[in-house]
Structure formats: structure tokens, C-alpha cells
Short mmCIF file of C-alpha atoms and ligand atoms in Angstrom, two decimals:
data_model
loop_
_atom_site.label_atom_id
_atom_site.label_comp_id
_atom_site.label_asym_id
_atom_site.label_seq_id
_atom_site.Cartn_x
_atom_site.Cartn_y
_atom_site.Cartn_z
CA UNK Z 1 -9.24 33.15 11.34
CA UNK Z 2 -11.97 32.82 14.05
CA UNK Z 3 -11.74 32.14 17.63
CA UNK Z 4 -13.46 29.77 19.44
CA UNK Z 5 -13.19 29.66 23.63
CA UNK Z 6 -15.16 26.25 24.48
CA UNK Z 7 -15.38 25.31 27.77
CA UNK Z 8 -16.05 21.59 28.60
CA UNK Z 9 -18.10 20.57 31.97
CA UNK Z 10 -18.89 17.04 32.83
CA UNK Z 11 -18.68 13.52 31.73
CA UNK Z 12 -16.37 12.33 28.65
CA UNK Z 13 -19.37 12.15 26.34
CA UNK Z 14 -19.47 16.01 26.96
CA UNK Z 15 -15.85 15.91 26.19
CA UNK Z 16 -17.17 13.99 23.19
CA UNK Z 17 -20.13 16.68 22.38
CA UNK Z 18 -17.48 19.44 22.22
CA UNK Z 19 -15.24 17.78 19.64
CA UNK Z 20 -18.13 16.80 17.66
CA UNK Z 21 -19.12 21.00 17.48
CA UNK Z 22 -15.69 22.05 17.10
CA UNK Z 23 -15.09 19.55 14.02
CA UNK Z 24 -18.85 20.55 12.80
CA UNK Z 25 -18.17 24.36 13.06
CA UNK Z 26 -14.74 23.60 11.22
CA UNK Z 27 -16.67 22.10 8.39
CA UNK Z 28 -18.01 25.45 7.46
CA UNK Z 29 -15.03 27.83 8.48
CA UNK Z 30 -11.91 27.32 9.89
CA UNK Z 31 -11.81 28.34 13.56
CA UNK Z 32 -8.64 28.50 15.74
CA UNK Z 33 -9.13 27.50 19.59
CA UNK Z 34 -8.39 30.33 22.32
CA UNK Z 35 -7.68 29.51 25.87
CA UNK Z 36 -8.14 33.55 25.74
CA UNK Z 37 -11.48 34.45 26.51
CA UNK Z 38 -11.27 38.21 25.36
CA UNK Z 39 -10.03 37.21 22.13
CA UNK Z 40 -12.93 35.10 21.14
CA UNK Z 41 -15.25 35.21 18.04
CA UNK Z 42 -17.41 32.17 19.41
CA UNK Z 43 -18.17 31.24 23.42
CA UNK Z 44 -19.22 28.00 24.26
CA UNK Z 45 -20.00 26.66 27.53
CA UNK Z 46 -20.79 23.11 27.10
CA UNK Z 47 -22.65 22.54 30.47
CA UNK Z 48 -23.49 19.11 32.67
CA UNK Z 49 -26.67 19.16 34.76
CA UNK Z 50 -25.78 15.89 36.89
CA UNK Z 51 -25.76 18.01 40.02
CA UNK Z 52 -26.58 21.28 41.15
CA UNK Z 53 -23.82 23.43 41.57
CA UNK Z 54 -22.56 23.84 38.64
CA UNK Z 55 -25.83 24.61 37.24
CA UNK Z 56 -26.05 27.69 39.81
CA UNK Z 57 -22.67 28.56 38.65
CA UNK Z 58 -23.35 29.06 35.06
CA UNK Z 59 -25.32 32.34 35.32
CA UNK Z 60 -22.37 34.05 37.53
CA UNK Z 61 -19.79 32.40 34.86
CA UNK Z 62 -21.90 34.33 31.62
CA UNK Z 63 -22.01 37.08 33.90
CA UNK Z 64 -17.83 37.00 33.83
CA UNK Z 65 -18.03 36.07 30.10
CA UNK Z 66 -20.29 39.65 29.46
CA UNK Z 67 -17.57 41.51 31.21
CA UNK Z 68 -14.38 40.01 29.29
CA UNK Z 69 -15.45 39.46 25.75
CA UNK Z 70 -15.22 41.25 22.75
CA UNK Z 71 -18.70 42.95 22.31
CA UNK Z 72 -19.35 41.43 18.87
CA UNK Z 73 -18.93 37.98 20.38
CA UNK Z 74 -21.37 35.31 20.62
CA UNK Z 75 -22.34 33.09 23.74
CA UNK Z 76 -23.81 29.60 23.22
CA UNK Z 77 -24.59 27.28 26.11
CA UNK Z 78 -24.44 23.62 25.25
CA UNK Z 79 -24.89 20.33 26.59
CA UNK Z 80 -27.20 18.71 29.52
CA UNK Z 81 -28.05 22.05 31.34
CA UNK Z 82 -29.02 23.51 27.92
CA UNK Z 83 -31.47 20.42 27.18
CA UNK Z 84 -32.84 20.85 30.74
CA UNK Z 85 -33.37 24.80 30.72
CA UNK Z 86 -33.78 25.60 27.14
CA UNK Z 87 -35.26 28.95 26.51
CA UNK Z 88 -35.28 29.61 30.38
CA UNK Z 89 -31.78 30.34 29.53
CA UNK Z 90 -32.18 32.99 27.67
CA UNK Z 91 -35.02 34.32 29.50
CA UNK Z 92 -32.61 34.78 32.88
CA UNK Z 93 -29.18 35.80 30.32
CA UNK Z 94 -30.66 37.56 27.79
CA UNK Z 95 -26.86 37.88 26.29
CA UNK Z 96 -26.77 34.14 25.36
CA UNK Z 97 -26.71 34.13 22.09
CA UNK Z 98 -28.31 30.28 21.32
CA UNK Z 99 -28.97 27.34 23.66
CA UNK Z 100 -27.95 23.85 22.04
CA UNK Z 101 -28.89 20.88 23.90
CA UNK Z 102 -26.85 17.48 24.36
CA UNK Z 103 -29.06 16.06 22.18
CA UNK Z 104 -28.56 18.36 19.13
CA UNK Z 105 -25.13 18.48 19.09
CA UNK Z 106 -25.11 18.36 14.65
CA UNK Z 107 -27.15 21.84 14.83
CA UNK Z 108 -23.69 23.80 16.08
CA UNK Z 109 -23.33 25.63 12.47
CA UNK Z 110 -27.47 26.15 12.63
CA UNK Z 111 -28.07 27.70 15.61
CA UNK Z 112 -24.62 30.02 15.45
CA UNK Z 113 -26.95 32.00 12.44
CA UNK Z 114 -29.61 32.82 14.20
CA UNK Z 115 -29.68 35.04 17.21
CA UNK Z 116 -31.85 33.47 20.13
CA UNK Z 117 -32.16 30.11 18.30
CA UNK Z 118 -33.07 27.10 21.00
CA UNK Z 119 -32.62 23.66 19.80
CA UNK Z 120 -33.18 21.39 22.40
CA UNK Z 121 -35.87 18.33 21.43
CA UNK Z 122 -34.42 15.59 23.37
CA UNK Z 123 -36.38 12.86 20.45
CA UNK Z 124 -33.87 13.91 18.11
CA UNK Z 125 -32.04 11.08 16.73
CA UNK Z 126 -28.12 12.03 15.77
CA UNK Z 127 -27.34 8.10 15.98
CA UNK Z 128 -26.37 8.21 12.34
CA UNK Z 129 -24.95 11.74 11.67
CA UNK Z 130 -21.51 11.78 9.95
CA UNK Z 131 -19.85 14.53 12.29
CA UNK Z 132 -16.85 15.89 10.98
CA UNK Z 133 -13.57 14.77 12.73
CA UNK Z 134 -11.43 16.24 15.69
CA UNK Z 135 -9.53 14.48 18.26
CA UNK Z 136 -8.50 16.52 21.13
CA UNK Z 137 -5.59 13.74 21.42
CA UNK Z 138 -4.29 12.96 17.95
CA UNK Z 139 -3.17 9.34 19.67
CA UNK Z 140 -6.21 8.25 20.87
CA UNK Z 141 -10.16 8.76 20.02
CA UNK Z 142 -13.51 8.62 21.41
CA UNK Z 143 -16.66 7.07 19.40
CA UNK Z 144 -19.85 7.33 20.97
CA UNK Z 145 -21.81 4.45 20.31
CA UNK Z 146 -25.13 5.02 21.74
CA UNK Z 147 -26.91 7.98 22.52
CA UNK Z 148 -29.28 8.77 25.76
CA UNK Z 149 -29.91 6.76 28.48
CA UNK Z 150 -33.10 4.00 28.81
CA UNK Z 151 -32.49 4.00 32.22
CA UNK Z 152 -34.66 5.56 35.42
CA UNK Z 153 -32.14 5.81 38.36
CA UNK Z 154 -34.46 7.68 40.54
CA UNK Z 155 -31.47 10.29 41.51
CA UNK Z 156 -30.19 11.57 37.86
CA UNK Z 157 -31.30 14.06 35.38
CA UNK Z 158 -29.32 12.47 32.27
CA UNK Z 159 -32.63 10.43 31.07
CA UNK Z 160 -34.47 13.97 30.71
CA UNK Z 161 -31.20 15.55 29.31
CA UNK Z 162 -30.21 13.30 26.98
CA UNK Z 163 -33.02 11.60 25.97
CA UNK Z 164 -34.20 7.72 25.00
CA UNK Z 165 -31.01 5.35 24.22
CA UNK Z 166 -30.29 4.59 20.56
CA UNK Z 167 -27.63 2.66 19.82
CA UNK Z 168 -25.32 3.78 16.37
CA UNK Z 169 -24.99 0.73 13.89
CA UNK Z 170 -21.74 -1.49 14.52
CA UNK Z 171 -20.82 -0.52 10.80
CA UNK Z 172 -20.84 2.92 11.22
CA UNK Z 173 -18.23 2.50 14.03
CA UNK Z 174 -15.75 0.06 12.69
CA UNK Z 175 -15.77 2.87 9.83
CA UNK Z 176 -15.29 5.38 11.64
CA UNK Z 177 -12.30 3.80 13.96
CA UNK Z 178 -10.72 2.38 11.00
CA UNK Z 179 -10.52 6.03 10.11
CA UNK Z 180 -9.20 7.07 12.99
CA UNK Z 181 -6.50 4.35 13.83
CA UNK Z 182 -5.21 5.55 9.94
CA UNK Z 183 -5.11 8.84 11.26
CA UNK Z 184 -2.52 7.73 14.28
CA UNK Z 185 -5.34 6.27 17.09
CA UNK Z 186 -3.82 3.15 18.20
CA UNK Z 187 -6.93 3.42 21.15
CA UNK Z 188 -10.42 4.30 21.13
CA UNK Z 189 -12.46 5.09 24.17
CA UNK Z 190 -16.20 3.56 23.71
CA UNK Z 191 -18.83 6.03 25.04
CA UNK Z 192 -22.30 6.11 26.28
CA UNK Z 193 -23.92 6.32 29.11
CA UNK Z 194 -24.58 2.74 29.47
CA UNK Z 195 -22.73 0.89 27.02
CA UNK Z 196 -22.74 -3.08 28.00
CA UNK Z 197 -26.78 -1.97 26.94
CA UNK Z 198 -25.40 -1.63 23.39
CA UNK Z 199 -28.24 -3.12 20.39
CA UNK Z 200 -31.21 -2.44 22.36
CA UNK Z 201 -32.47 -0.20 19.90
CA UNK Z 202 -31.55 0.85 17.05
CA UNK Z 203 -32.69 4.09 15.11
CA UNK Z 204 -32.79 3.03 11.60
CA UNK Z 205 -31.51 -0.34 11.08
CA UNK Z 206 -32.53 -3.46 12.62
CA UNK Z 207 -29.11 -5.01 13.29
CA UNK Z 208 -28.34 -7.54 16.46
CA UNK Z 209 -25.64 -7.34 17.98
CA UNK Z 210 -24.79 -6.71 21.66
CA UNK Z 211 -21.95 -5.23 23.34
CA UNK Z 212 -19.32 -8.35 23.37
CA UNK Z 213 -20.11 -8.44 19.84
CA UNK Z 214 -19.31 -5.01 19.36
CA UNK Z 215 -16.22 -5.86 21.30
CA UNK Z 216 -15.29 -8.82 19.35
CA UNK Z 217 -16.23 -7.01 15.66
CA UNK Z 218 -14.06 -4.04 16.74
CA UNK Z 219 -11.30 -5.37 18.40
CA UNK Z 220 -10.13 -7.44 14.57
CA UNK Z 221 -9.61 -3.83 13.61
CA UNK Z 222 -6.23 -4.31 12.10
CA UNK Z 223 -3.65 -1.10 14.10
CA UNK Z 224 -6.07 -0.44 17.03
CA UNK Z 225 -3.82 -1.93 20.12
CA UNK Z 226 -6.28 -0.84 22.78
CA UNK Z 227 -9.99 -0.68 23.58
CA UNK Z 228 -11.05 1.36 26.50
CA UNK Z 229 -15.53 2.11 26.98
CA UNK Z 230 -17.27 4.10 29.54
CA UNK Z 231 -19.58 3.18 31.46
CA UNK Z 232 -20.73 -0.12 32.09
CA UNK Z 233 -23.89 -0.75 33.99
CA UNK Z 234 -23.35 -3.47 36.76
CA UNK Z 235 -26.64 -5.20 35.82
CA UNK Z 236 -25.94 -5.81 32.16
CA UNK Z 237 -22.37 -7.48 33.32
CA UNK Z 238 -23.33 -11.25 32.20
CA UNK Z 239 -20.52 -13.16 32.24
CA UNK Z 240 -20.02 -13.57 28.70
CA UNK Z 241 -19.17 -9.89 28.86
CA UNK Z 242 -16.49 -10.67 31.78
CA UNK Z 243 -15.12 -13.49 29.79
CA UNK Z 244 -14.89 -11.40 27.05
CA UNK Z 245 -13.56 -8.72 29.02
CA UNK Z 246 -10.60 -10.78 30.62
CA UNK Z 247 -9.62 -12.54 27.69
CA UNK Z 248 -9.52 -10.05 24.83
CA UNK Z 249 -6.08 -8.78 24.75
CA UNK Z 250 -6.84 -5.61 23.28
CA UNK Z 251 -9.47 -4.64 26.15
CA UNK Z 252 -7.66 -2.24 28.57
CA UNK Z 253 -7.70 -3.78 31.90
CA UNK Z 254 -9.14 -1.35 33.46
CA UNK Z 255 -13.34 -1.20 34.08
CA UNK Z 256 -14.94 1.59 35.77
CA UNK Z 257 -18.36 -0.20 37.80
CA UNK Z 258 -20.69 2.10 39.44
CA UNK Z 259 -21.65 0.94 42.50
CA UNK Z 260 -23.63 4.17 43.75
CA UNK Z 261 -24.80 2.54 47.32
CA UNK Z 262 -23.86 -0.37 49.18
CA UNK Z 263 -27.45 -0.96 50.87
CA UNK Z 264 -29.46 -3.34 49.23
CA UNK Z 265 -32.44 -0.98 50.29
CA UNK Z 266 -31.06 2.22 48.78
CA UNK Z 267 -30.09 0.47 45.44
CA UNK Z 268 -34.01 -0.44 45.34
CA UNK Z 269 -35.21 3.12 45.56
CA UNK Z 270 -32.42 3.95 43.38
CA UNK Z 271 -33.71 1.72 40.66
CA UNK Z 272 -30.83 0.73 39.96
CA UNK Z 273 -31.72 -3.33 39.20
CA UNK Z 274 -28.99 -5.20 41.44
CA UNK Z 275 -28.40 -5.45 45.32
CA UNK Z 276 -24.93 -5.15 47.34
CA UNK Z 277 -24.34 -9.42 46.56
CA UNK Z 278 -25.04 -8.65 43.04
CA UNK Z 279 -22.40 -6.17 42.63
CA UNK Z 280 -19.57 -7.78 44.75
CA UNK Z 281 -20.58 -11.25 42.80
CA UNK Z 282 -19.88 -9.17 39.56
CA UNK Z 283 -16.76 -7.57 40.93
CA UNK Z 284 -15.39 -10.66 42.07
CA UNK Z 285 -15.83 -12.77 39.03
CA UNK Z 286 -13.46 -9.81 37.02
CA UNK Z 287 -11.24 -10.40 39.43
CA UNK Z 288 -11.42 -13.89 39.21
CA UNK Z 289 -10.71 -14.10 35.51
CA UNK Z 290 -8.68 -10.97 35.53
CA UNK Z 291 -6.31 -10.55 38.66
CA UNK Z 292 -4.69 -7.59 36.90
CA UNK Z 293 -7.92 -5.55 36.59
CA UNK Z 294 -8.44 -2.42 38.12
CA UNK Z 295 -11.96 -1.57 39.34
CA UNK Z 296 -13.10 1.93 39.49
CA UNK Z 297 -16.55 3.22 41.05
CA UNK Z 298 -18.81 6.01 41.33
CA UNK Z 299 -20.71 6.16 44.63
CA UNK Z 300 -23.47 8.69 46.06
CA UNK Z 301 -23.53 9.24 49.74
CA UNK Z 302 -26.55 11.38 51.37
CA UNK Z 303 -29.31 10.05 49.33
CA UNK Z 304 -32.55 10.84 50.92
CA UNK Z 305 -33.11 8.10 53.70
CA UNK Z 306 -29.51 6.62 53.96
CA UNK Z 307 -29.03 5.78 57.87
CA UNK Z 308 -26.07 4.74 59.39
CA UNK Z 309 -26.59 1.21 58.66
CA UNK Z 310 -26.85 1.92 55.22
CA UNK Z 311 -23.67 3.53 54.71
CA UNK Z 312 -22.33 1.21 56.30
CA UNK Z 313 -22.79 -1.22 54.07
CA UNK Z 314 -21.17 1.59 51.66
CA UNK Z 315 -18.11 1.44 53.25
CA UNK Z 316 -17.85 -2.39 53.76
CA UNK Z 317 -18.12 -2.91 49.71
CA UNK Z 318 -15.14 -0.27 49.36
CA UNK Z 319 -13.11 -3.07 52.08
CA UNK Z 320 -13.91 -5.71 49.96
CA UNK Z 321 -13.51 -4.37 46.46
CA UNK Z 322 -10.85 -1.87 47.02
CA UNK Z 323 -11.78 0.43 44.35
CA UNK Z 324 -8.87 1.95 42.55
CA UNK Z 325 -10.39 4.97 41.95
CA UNK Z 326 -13.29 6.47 43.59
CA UNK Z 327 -15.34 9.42 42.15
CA UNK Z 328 -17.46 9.67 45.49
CA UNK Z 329 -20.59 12.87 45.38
CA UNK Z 330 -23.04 14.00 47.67
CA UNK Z 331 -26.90 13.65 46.83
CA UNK Z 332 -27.95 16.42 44.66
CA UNK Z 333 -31.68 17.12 44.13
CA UNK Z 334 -32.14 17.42 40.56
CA UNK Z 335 -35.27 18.49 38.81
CA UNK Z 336 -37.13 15.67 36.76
CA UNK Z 337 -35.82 13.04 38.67
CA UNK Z 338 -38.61 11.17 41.39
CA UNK Z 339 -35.53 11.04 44.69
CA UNK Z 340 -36.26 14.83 44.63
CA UNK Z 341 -39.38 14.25 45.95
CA UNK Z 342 -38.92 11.82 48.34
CA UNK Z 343 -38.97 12.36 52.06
CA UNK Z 344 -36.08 12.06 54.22
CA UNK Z 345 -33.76 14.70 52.78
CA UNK Z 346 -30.27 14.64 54.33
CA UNK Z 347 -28.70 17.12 56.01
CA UNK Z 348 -25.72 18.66 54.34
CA UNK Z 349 -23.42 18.61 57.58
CA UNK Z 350 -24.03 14.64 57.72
CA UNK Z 351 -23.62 13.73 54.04
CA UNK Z 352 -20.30 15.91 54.39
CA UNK Z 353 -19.03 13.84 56.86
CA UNK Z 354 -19.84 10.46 55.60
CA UNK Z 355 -18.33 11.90 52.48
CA UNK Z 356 -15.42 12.84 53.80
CA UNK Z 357 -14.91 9.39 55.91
CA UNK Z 358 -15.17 7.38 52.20
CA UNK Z 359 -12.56 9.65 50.94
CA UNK Z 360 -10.52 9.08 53.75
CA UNK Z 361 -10.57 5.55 53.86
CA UNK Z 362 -9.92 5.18 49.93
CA UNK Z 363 -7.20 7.31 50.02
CA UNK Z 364 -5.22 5.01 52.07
CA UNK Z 365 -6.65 2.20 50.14
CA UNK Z 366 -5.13 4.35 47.24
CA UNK Z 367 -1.73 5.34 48.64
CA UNK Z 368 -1.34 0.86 49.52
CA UNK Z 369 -2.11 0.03 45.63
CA UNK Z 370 -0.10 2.37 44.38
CA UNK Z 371 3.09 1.85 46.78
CA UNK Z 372 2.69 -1.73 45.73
CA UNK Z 373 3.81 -0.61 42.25
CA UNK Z 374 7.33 -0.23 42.99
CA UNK Z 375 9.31 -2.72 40.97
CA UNK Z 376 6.45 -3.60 38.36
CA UNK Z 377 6.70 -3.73 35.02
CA UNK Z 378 3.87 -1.81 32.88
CA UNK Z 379 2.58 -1.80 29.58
CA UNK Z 380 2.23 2.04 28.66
CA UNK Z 381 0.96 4.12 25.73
CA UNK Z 382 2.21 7.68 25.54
CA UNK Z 383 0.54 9.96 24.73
CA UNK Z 384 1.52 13.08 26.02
CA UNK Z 385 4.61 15.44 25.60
CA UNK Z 386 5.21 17.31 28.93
CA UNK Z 387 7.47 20.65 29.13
CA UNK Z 388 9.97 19.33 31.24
CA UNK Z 389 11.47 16.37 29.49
CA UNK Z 390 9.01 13.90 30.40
CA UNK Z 391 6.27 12.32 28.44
CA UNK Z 392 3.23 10.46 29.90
CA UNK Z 393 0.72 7.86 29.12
CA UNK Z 394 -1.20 5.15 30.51
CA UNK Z 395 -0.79 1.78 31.68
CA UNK Z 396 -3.77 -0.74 30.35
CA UNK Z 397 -4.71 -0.58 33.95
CA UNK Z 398 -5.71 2.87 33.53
CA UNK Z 399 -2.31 4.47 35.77
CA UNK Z 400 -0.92 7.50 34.77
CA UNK Z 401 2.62 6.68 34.21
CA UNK Z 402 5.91 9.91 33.55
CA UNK Z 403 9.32 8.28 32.21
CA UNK Z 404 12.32 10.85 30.97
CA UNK Z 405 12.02 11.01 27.45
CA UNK Z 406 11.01 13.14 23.96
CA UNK Z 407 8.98 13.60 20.82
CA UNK Z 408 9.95 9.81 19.66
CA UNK Z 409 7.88 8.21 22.47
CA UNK Z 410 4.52 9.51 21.33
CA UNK Z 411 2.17 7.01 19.78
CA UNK Z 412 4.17 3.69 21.13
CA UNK Z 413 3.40 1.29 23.42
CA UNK Z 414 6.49 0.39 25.50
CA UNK Z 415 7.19 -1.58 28.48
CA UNK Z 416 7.92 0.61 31.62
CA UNK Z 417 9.62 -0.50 35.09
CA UNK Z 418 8.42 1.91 37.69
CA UNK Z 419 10.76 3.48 40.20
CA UNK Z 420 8.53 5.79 42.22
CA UNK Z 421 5.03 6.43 43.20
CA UNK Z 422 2.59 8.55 44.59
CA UNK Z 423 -0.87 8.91 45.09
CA UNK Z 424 -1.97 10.28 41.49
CA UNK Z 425 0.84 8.85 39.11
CA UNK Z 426 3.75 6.61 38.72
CA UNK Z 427 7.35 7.51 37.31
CA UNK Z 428 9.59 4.61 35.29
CA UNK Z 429 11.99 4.14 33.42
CA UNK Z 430 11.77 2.30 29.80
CA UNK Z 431 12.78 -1.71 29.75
N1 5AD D 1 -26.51 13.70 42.95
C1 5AD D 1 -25.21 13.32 43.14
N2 5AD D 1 -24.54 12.57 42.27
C2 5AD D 1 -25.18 12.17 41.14
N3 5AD D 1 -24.79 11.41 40.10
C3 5AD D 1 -25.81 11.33 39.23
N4 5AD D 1 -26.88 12.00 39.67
C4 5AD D 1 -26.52 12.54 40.88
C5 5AD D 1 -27.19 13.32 41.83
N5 5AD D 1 -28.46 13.70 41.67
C6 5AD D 1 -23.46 10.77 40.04
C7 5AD D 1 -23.60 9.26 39.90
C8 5AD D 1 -23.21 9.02 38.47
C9 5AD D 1 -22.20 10.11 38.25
C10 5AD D 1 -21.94 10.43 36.82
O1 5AD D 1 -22.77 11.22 38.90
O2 5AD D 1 -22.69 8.65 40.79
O3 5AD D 1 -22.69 7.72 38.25
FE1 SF4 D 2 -22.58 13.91 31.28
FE2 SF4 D 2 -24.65 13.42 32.86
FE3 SF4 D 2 -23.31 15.67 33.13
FE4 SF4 D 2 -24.87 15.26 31.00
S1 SF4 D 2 -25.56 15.42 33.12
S2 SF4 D 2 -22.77 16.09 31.00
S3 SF4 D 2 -24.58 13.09 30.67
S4 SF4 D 2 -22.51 13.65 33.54
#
């Protein structure tokens, strides 16, 4: 049998990407998957583009690949630095076999056959294509349920990556997660880059329906226990969506926001349609009608003209919102995006060290919500076997959560009392 080595940068819709081309390339042969790069048939380095580095890393990484594969093995790059390069790619690492952009994702078994192939037209509409199926976790799977990103945040690449936003027809998804809570998925993860934008566009059909409809038509699924989707925008939060949100008990408490800046002025030449009140008012009301949600964030320091003041106001959301989890970046000028050409670049020493004071601060923010989770009881879903007699899963709050146990566990939902934490997971025993 084959071997495929596929390596997965980036955001879950990536993750997404690569199961789609590994269930696609399955379709036409059976291929085995190698953690073993030397022992590969098939490379794939499924790339993200969202910042710089590991763009400038991807050249020295084929360079590795060259030296440690077999010689009659193939090297594809994938994914949002593929769209954004194309044929540049090639041009610079002549040894890459094809380039396959995020957008193009149904073209895997295509572009393996020819040798230089570039497929990368971000107008491509894969809204309706039946992929084949592969879960990376047989317990839970991921749908996308749009594709691209309407959007013009004046900092990210991902609009010229991944192209316009279509939406994929509600009917389409309730098949395919019927299919997959038959196949043992008691919990699907929603995907798309902004997904409370759901039926703004549609490729083919002209169906209405918005994202707490697609909520409510999923969640009477009959076997799916949990609902999880990634990301929401802040702007399309009305609060029929919160309502929705706090009150549908098969929606995973848990809601990842991305708040980006906390200066009213920064969000404005961010584009990003709401100012500081805006986002606290939206935060608030889920915690209003949903005390038990956690609220996760994504937040850029260093973007060009952020002053003190600005930051400030940064850090003084974090106080008041306590974000559960932070995934906290400095500015990256990407190409195709308009921030890269405004004035007022930061310097890297200062957006290091306003970095590194956000991190500081939400890490003891962290360490107090999680030490507060002595003594509760939570609702967990394992999921995972471990090697040394443990098994893990998550709470509907999103927690990573260990309890002594076996085999049986996996694929139930089972109340959990927890009897130690730390910063990055809880351990419990069963109730
Ligand atoms: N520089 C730094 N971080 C960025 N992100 C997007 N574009 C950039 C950029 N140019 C971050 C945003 C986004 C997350 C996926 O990546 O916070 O929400
Ligand atoms: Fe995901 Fe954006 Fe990275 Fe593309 S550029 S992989 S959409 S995070």
C-alpha cells in the first residue's frame, strides 16, 4: 500500500482541507498514513499563510523533505500559502511536485498525475462537492459549512487565499452529519471562517436560512449530543443567535469571539465593523444568558499605529471579559492585505513586549479559572485513549479533562468530579 506523510499547518479548516484530500486520494487507492517521512510515496505540506513565518519556513522545510525522502517521492504543497504563491512555488522549489490551493481542495487525485500541475483559482466553487469521508477522530467530525471569507479585515490574507464566501446548502449538511453520527460522531465541529455569516450566498441553490437556523435544523439530528462551530464574527452576534446559543442544550458552551483590538480606533482601520462597547455588550449578554460559558479570543498586538493608549484599552477588555483562552499574535505584514501598507509600522522589540505583558496577565487569569475547578462536576465526552491508563475528553465548556480509565469510556458522555488542576487540563474522577 502507499504512503502518505501530510503535514497540517494552521486553522481547523486546514485540519479540515487535509481530511478532505486524504479521504479523496483514498477514493482512488488505498493509502496508509506515515508519521515516517523517508518512507513516503506522497508528501503533503498543507500550508497557512495567516502570518509570515511560517511562510519563510516552508522553503527550508522542502529543503529537509529533498534530503529525507525516497527519490521517487512526490511533494505537493497545499492550502493558503499554495493559493497565495501558486506557480512561484515551483519556480523557487523546483522539486515540488504540484501546488494545490485551499480553494481546490477536490483536485488532490488531479493534480497528483501530472508533474508541475498548479491549481489554485480562488473562484472555484467546492460548496457542493461530495468529498469522500475521513475523520481524524472516529468520535467526533468536522463539516465545513461555508467556504472563503466575504470579509476585508485590513490585516489578513485569508480573503485572497480562500476566496469569496459561499455557504454549502443546509441539506447537504444534515446529510452528511446524519452520516457521520451513524458512523459513531456523537459531535460535530461547524467550520468556516465566519460562520454566524452562514446563507449569505449560496452557490447553486437559493435557500434562506441563517446560522440559528442552521443551528436549530441540525441540532433535531436524532444521536448528535453536541454541537461545537468555529468562528463566530462578533458583529453578526444578534441576539437571537445568543438566545439560541444559551438555550440549545446541544450547543457546547463554549464560544470562541475574536476580539483582535480593544481600541475603538484600531478596530476601525481594522475593518472589523464593531467598537470596544460593541464587543463587551456582546460578551456580556452570553454571559448573561449563559453563566457557564466560556469565552475564548484571538487578539493582535503591534498593528501598525497601536500607541500605548490603545493597548491599553487591549488589556482592560481582557479584565473585564476574562478570556478563557487567549490565542494572542504579533502584527504580521501580509501581502494583499491594505495594513501592509500603512504607515506606522511597529517595532518588533515593542510589540514583543506588549505581547508578552497580555500573556502574562492571562495566564494568571488562566491559572484563577482553572483552580476554581476543584470540586466541580463536568459533563465530558471522551474521546481519546491515552498510553498510560487514562483517557481524555472535553467538558462542553471546551476543558480538557484526564480520569483513570480504558477502551469502554470512548464515545460516552459521563459526568466527571474533578480532583486536580493545572493550567492546560483538569484530572477527575467518574460520578
Ligand atoms: N498578523 C498577525 N495575526 C494575524 N491574524 C490574522 N492575520 C494576521 C496578521 N496579519 C490572526 C487573527 C485571526 C487569527 C486566525 O490570526 O487574530 O483571528
Ligand atoms: Fe486557516 Fe487563515 Fe491559515 Fe488559511 S491563512 S490556513 S484560513 S488560518
Amino acid at each position: 500500500m502507499k504512503k502518505l506523510f501530510i503535514e497540517t499547518l494552521g486553522c481547523a479548516m486546514n485540519v479540515r482541507d487535509s481530511e478532505h484530500m486524504i479521504a479523496e486520494l483514498n477514493r482512488k487507492e488505498p493509502y496508509e498514513l506515515t508519521t515516517e517521512l523517508s518512507q513516503a510515496d506522497l508528501i503533503i505540506i498543507n500550508t497557512c499563510s495567516v502570518r509570515e513565518k511560517p511562510v519563510a519556513k516552508l522553503f527550508s522545510e522542502i529543503g529537509v523533505f529533498n534530503k529525507f525522502k525516497k527519490p521517487s517521492a512526490k511533494i505537493g504543497v497545499t492550502g493558503c500559502t499554495a493559493s497565495h504563491l501558486g506557480k512561484e512555488i515551483i519556480k523557487r522549489a523546483p522539486s515540488v511536485d504540484f501546488v494545490l490551493g485551499a480553494r481546490n481542495v477536490s483536485k488532490i487525485t488531479q493534480v497528483i498525475e501530472e508533474k508541475h500541475a498548479v491549481e489554485v483559482d480562488t473562484d472555484f466553487d467546492e460548496s457542493t462537492y461530495n468529498f469522500g469521508d475521513y475523520r481524524t477522530n472516529p468520535f467526533k467530525a468536522m463539516v465545513n459549512i461555508s467556504i472563503g471569507c466575504d470579509k476585508s479585515c485590513t490585516f489578513c490574507i485569508v480573503p485572497a487565499t480562500r476566496g469569496d464566501e459561499i455557504s454549502i446548502p443546509s441539506e447537504l449538511l444534515i446529510q452528511e452529519i446524519t452520516k457521520a453520527v451513524k458512523t459513531g460522531a456523537k459531535e460535530v465541529m461547524l467550520l468556516g471562517q465566519n460562520v454566524n455569516n452562514y446563507g449569505r450566498r449560496f452557490g447553486s441553490t437559493d435557500e434562506n436560512c441563517n446560522f440559528t437556523q442552521l443551528l436549530q435544523k441540525i441540532s433535531l439530528i436524532e444521536g448528535l449530543e453536541r454541537i461545537r462551530f468555529a468562528s463566530p464574527h462578533p458583529l453578526h452576534m444578534d441576539d437571537a443567535f445568543i438566545e439560541e446559543f444559551a438555550k440549545n442544550p446541544k450547543i457546547c458552551k463554549q464560544i470562541h469571539v475574536p476580539l483582535q483590538s480593544g481600541s475603538t480606533k484600531l478596530l476601525k482601520e481594522m475593518k472589523r465593523g464593531y467598537s470596544k462597547e460593541n464587543f463587551i455588550n456582546r460578551c456580556e449578554k452570553i454571559r448573561s444568558l449563559c453563566p457557564e460559558a466560556t469565552i475564548s479570543t484571538d487578539i493582535i498586538v503591534g498593528f501598525p499605529g497601536e500607541s500605548d493608549e490603545d493597548f491599553d484599552h487591549t488589556l482592560e477588555v481582557l479584565e473585564i471579559i476574562r478570556f478563557e483562552q487567549l490565542f494572542s499574535f504579533k502584527y504580521s505584514p501580509r501581502p494583499h492585505t491594505e495594513a501592509a501598507e500603512f504607515d506606522k509600522q511597529i517595532d518588533n522589540t515593542l510589540s514583543g513586549a506588549r505581547l508578552t505583558r497580555l500573556q502574562t496577565r492571562h495566564t494568571e487569569i488562566l491559572d484563577e479559572i482553572m483552580d476554581a475547578q476543584l470540586d466541580k462536576i463536568h459533563t465530558v465526552y471522551f474521546d481519546e485513549l491515552k498510553s498510560n491508563g487514562r483517557v481524555s475528553g472535553r467538558s462542553s465548556d471546551g476543558k480538557l479533562v484526564f480520569v483513570e480509565g480504558s477502551e469502554e469510556l470512548l464515545g460516552q458522555i459521563l459526568d466527571v468530579k474533578i480532583i486536580k488542576t493545572s493550567r492546560g487540563a483538569l484530572d477527575g474522577v467518574l460520578v
